[in-house]
Short mmCIF file of C-alpha atoms in Angstrom, two decimals:
data_model
loop_
_atom_site.label_atom_id
_atom_site.label_comp_id
_atom_site.label_asym_id
_atom_site.label_seq_id
_atom_site.Cartn_x
_atom_site.Cartn_y
_atom_site.Cartn_z
CA UNK A 5 35.41 6.81 4.01
CA UNK A 6 37.94 4.02 3.62
CA UNK A 7 36.78 2.76 0.23
CA UNK A 8 35.33 4.43 -2.84
CA UNK A 9 31.55 4.26 -2.82
CA UNK A 10 29.54 3.67 -5.94
CA UNK A 11 27.88 6.78 -7.33
CA UNK A 12 24.28 5.60 -7.12
CA UNK A 13 22.02 4.60 -4.24
CA UNK A 14 18.35 3.78 -3.92
CA UNK A 15 15.77 4.46 -1.27
CA UNK A 16 12.67 2.30 -0.86
CA UNK A 17 10.13 4.80 0.36
CA UNK A 18 7.24 3.56 2.47
CA UNK A 19 4.50 5.77 3.87
CA UNK A 20 5.37 5.22 7.52
CA UNK A 21 3.27 4.65 10.61
CA UNK A 22 3.56 5.22 14.33
CA UNK A 23 2.80 1.49 14.77
CA UNK A 24 5.92 -0.72 14.77
CA UNK A 25 3.77 -3.63 13.58
CA UNK A 26 3.19 -1.70 10.36
CA UNK A 27 6.89 -1.11 9.86
CA UNK A 28 8.09 -4.68 10.50
CA UNK A 29 7.13 -6.23 7.12
CA UNK A 30 9.02 -3.46 5.31
CA UNK A 31 12.17 -4.18 7.31
CA UNK A 32 11.87 -7.86 6.41
CA UNK A 33 11.39 -6.93 2.78
CA UNK A 34 14.49 -4.73 2.80
CA UNK A 35 16.63 -7.62 4.03
CA UNK A 36 15.21 -9.90 1.33
CA UNK A 37 15.86 -7.35 -1.40
CA UNK A 38 19.40 -6.68 -0.17
CA UNK A 39 20.03 -10.41 -0.33
CA UNK A 40 18.86 -10.55 -3.93
CA UNK A 41 20.88 -7.58 -5.17
CA UNK A 42 24.60 -7.56 -5.79
CA UNK A 43 26.73 -6.70 -2.76
CA UNK A 44 27.74 -3.36 -4.27
CA UNK A 45 24.16 -2.11 -4.59
CA UNK A 46 23.25 0.40 -1.90
CA UNK A 47 19.59 0.25 -0.89
CA UNK A 48 17.98 1.92 2.09
CA UNK A 49 14.46 1.88 3.49
CA UNK A 50 12.98 5.19 4.59
CA UNK A 51 9.61 6.62 5.52
CA UNK A 52 7.68 9.62 4.28
CA UNK A 53 6.26 10.38 7.70
CA UNK A 54 5.57 9.02 11.20
CA UNK A 55 8.63 6.73 11.38
CA UNK A 56 12.41 6.70 11.33
CA UNK A 57 14.53 6.98 9.28
CA UNK A 58 12.85 9.72 7.32
CA UNK A 59 13.48 10.08 3.61
CA UNK A 60 15.28 13.38 4.23
CA UNK A 61 17.57 11.80 6.82
CA UNK A 62 18.48 8.91 4.50
CA UNK A 63 19.16 11.25 1.58
CA UNK A 64 21.34 13.52 3.71
CA UNK A 65 23.36 10.52 4.93
CA UNK A 66 23.81 9.14 1.42
CA UNK A 67 24.91 12.58 0.16
CA UNK A 68 27.46 12.82 2.97
CA UNK A 69 28.75 9.37 2.00
CA UNK A 70 29.40 10.55 -1.56
CA UNK A 71 26.40 9.26 -3.47
CA UNK A 72 25.46 11.61 -6.29
CA UNK A 73 22.48 9.86 -7.84
CA UNK A 74 19.66 8.80 -5.54
CA UNK A 75 16.61 6.98 -6.85
CA UNK A 76 13.51 6.96 -4.68
CA UNK A 77 11.21 3.96 -5.27
CA UNK A 78 7.87 4.36 -3.53
CA UNK A 79 6.45 1.22 -1.93
CA UNK A 80 2.94 2.58 -2.48
CA UNK A 81 -0.01 1.02 -4.29
CA UNK A 82 -0.74 4.12 -6.33
CA UNK A 83 0.12 7.79 -6.68
CA UNK A 84 -2.15 10.19 -4.86
CA UNK A 85 -1.45 13.50 -3.18
CA UNK A 86 1.60 12.17 -1.33
CA UNK A 87 3.47 11.06 -4.46
CA UNK A 88 2.16 13.79 -6.75
CA UNK A 89 2.70 16.76 -4.45
CA UNK A 90 4.20 16.15 -1.01
CA UNK A 91 7.16 13.93 -1.90
CA UNK A 92 8.16 15.86 -5.07
CA UNK A 93 8.12 19.08 -3.02
CA UNK A 94 10.23 17.47 -0.28
CA UNK A 95 12.74 16.21 -2.87
CA UNK A 96 12.95 19.53 -4.69
CA UNK A 97 13.56 21.40 -1.47
CA UNK A 98 16.18 18.93 -0.29
CA UNK A 99 17.98 18.91 -3.63
CA UNK A 100 18.30 22.70 -3.38
CA UNK A 101 19.51 22.47 0.22
CA UNK A 102 22.12 19.87 -0.70
CA UNK A 103 23.33 21.98 -3.61
CA UNK A 104 23.71 24.92 -1.23
CA UNK A 105 25.77 22.63 1.01
CA UNK A 106 28.00 21.93 -1.98
CA UNK A 107 26.74 18.49 -2.95
CA UNK A 108 26.32 17.72 -6.64
CA UNK A 109 23.32 15.42 -6.35
CA UNK A 110 20.38 14.26 -8.42
CA UNK A 111 17.26 12.96 -6.68
CA UNK A 112 14.76 11.05 -8.83
CA UNK A 113 11.29 9.95 -7.79
CA UNK A 114 10.08 6.80 -9.56
CA UNK A 115 6.44 5.76 -10.05
CA UNK A 116 4.95 3.69 -7.23
CA UNK A 117 5.72 -0.02 -7.44
CA UNK A 118 1.99 -0.77 -7.16
CA UNK A 119 1.62 0.20 -10.80
CA UNK A 120 4.07 -2.47 -12.00
CA UNK A 121 2.60 -5.60 -13.62
CA UNK A 122 4.11 -8.00 -11.06
CA UNK A 123 2.11 -6.27 -8.35
CA UNK A 124 -1.28 -6.43 -10.06
CA UNK A 125 -0.58 -10.08 -10.76
CA UNK A 126 0.35 -10.84 -7.14
CA UNK A 127 -2.63 -8.97 -5.67
CA UNK A 128 -4.93 -10.79 -8.03
CA UNK A 129 -3.34 -14.16 -7.16
CA UNK A 130 -3.74 -13.57 -3.42
CA UNK A 131 -7.36 -12.43 -3.68
CA UNK A 132 -8.37 -15.27 -6.00
CA UNK A 133 -6.63 -17.80 -3.73
CA UNK A 134 -8.39 -16.43 -0.65
CA UNK A 135 -11.80 -16.24 -2.26
CA UNK A 136 -11.79 -19.51 -4.22
CA UNK B 173 -34.47 -9.69 -6.04
CA UNK B 174 -35.32 -11.88 -9.01
CA UNK B 175 -32.78 -14.64 -8.33
CA UNK B 176 -31.39 -16.20 -5.16
CA UNK B 177 -28.07 -14.64 -4.19
CA UNK B 178 -25.22 -16.65 -2.75
CA UNK B 179 -24.74 -16.25 0.97
CA UNK B 180 -21.20 -14.88 0.93
CA UNK B 181 -19.64 -11.73 -0.52
CA UNK B 182 -16.23 -10.13 -0.31
CA UNK B 183 -15.07 -6.55 -0.14
CA UNK B 184 -11.61 -5.52 -1.27
CA UNK B 185 -10.85 -2.65 1.07
CA UNK B 186 -8.43 0.04 -0.08
CA UNK B 187 -7.43 3.04 2.01
CA UNK B 188 -8.98 5.63 -0.30
CA UNK B 189 -7.82 9.02 -1.52
CA UNK B 190 -9.36 12.24 -2.71
CA UNK B 191 -7.24 11.86 -5.87
CA UNK B 192 -8.99 9.88 -8.65
CA UNK B 193 -5.55 8.96 -10.02
CA UNK B 194 -4.96 7.00 -6.82
CA UNK B 195 -8.24 5.15 -7.15
CA UNK B 196 -7.92 4.15 -10.82
CA UNK B 197 -5.47 1.23 -10.41
CA UNK B 198 -7.75 -0.33 -7.81
CA UNK B 199 -10.71 -0.17 -10.18
CA UNK B 200 -8.61 -1.87 -12.87
CA UNK B 201 -7.57 -4.51 -10.36
CA UNK B 202 -11.18 -5.18 -9.38
CA UNK B 203 -12.12 -5.88 -13.00
CA UNK B 204 -9.17 -8.24 -13.38
CA UNK B 205 -10.04 -10.11 -10.19
CA UNK B 206 -13.71 -10.41 -11.17
CA UNK B 207 -12.59 -11.87 -14.48
CA UNK B 208 -10.51 -14.50 -12.71
CA UNK B 209 -13.17 -15.57 -10.22
CA UNK B 210 -16.21 -17.70 -10.99
CA UNK B 211 -19.25 -15.75 -12.16
CA UNK B 212 -21.12 -16.52 -8.96
CA UNK B 213 -18.50 -14.88 -6.71
CA UNK B 214 -19.57 -11.48 -5.47
CA UNK B 215 -16.65 -9.08 -5.00
CA UNK B 216 -16.84 -5.35 -4.38
CA UNK B 217 -14.19 -2.67 -4.01
CA UNK B 218 -14.66 -0.13 -1.23
CA UNK B 219 -12.64 2.52 0.55
CA UNK B 220 -11.93 3.12 4.22
CA UNK B 221 -12.02 6.89 3.79
CA UNK B 222 -11.82 9.77 1.32
CA UNK B 223 -13.52 7.98 -1.60
CA UNK B 224 -16.74 6.32 -2.67
CA UNK B 225 -18.08 3.72 -2.16
CA UNK B 226 -17.26 3.55 1.51
CA UNK B 227 -16.89 0.20 3.24
CA UNK B 228 -20.03 0.92 5.28
CA UNK B 229 -22.05 1.70 2.16
CA UNK B 230 -20.93 -1.51 0.43
CA UNK B 231 -21.69 -3.62 3.49
CA UNK B 232 -25.14 -2.08 3.88
CA UNK B 233 -25.92 -2.77 0.21
CA UNK B 234 -24.72 -6.36 0.42
CA UNK B 235 -26.79 -6.92 3.58
CA UNK B 236 -29.88 -5.53 1.87
CA UNK B 237 -29.23 -7.90 -1.03
CA UNK B 238 -29.28 -10.89 1.31
CA UNK B 239 -25.59 -11.62 1.87
CA UNK B 240 -25.02 -12.95 5.38
CA UNK B 241 -21.26 -13.50 5.40
CA UNK B 242 -19.05 -10.63 4.29
CA UNK B 243 -15.29 -10.97 4.19
CA UNK B 244 -13.24 -7.78 4.12
CA UNK B 245 -9.82 -8.17 2.47
CA UNK B 246 -7.61 -5.13 3.02
CA UNK B 247 -5.49 -4.07 0.05
CA UNK B 248 -2.91 -2.63 2.46
CA UNK B 249 0.80 -3.38 2.74
CA UNK B 250 0.67 -3.92 6.48
CA UNK B 251 -1.54 -3.53 9.54
CA UNK B 252 -1.15 -0.29 11.44
CA UNK B 253 -3.65 1.79 13.36
CA UNK B 254 -6.23 1.67 10.55
CA UNK B 255 -6.45 -2.12 10.42
CA UNK B 256 -5.86 -2.74 14.12
CA UNK B 257 -8.25 -0.15 15.52
CA UNK B 258 -10.24 1.99 13.07
CA UNK B 259 -11.57 -0.68 10.71
CA UNK B 260 -12.36 -3.27 13.45
CA UNK B 261 -14.28 -0.57 15.33
CA UNK B 262 -16.19 0.40 12.16
CA UNK B 263 -17.06 -3.24 11.49
CA UNK B 264 -18.15 -3.95 15.05
CA UNK B 265 -20.39 -0.90 15.09
CA UNK B 266 -21.90 -1.73 11.71
CA UNK B 267 -22.50 -5.36 12.61
CA UNK B 268 -24.47 -4.20 15.67
CA UNK B 269 -26.43 -1.69 13.57
CA UNK B 270 -27.28 -4.35 11.00
CA UNK B 271 -28.40 -6.76 13.72
CA UNK B 272 -30.66 -4.03 15.11
CA UNK B 273 -32.07 -3.66 11.59
CA UNK B 274 -32.85 -7.38 11.64
CA UNK B 275 -30.03 -8.66 9.46
CA UNK B 276 -28.27 -11.85 10.51
CA UNK B 277 -24.81 -10.98 9.26
CA UNK B 278 -21.18 -11.83 10.02
CA UNK B 279 -18.45 -9.38 9.06
CA UNK B 280 -14.88 -10.71 9.05
CA UNK B 281 -11.73 -8.64 8.65
CA UNK B 282 -8.84 -10.54 7.08
CA UNK B 283 -5.14 -9.70 7.45
CA UNK B 284 -3.76 -7.24 4.86
CA UNK B 285 -2.78 -8.82 1.57
CA UNK B 286 0.67 -7.20 1.86
CA UNK B 287 1.61 -9.89 4.38
CA UNK B 288 0.98 -12.74 1.91
CA UNK B 289 4.05 -14.40 0.37
CA UNK B 290 3.05 -13.55 -3.22
CA UNK B 291 3.25 -9.87 -2.35
CA UNK B 292 6.71 -9.93 -0.78
CA UNK B 293 7.88 -11.88 -3.79
CA UNK B 294 6.37 -9.40 -6.27
CA UNK B 295 7.71 -6.32 -4.47
CA UNK B 296 11.15 -7.88 -4.34
CA UNK B 297 10.97 -8.78 -8.05
CA UNK B 298 9.99 -5.25 -9.05
CA UNK B 299 12.68 -3.58 -6.96
CA UNK B 300 15.43 -5.96 -8.09
CA UNK B 301 14.35 -5.49 -11.73
CA UNK B 302 14.39 -1.71 -11.38
CA UNK B 303 17.72 -1.56 -9.56
CA UNK B 304 19.68 -4.17 -11.51
#
C-alpha cells in the first residue's frame, strides 16, 4: 500500500444470479453511488451467491488492504432466511477466520435497504405511475 | 357478482419466502399503494413461490371475477432467470388453461420495478445517507 487507507469500508450486498442481465443494474447503481459519495469513501458491490465477487472475497480483500470496520448493506427488499440466518452465519465465520489470520476486524450487517422509507415511497410512486 | 367489475386488474408480484418477516413489508406496501390509487383500481399482491397467495391463485380468482386484462408488475430489483423464464412460462401456461376454461383473458408481464428511475434514485439516496 502506498497511501494510508481509511479504516472503514462498505459492501453493498446483492443476492446474486447466474444471469448477467440480473447483475448489470447493480453495477450501474454502484457507479452512481460512488459518484455521489466523497472520493475517500470505499464502497464495493458483492453477491451472496451465484455471482462474483462474493461477499467473502470482497471482505477478505478489504481486510488485506487494512480496513478494520466493514459495513454490509443488503440491497434486498426484506429480511428473510438469507439475511436472518445465512448471511449472519457467513459473517460470523469469516470474522473468526480473519481474527485467526491476525486481522482486527469488525463486520456489521445492516438491515435491508428495502425497509427504508425512501424505498417504500419509490416503489409506491412507480406502481401508481404505471397503474394510473 | 352484485356490481360490474372493471375490466383490468394488476398483480404486484414479489418473489415470496417461507419467512413471514420477509412478507410483512410487502403487505404494508400493498395497503399504501391501494390508498394512493383510485378506489376503482384493483390491485393484488401475490408471490412467485414459497408464500400465499400464489400468482396463479390470484390470476384464477381475478379471471373468475370477470377481469380480462391482468398486468403483472414484478417487485424485483432486476430480471434474472425467474422473470425471463420461470414467470413467462407460468403465465403462458395459465393463459392457455384459462382459455380452455372459456375465459377471454390477457396476461401481461411488465419489467421489474427495480429498473425504473425512481428506484435507482431511492437506493442511491438510502446508501449515501447511510454511508455519509
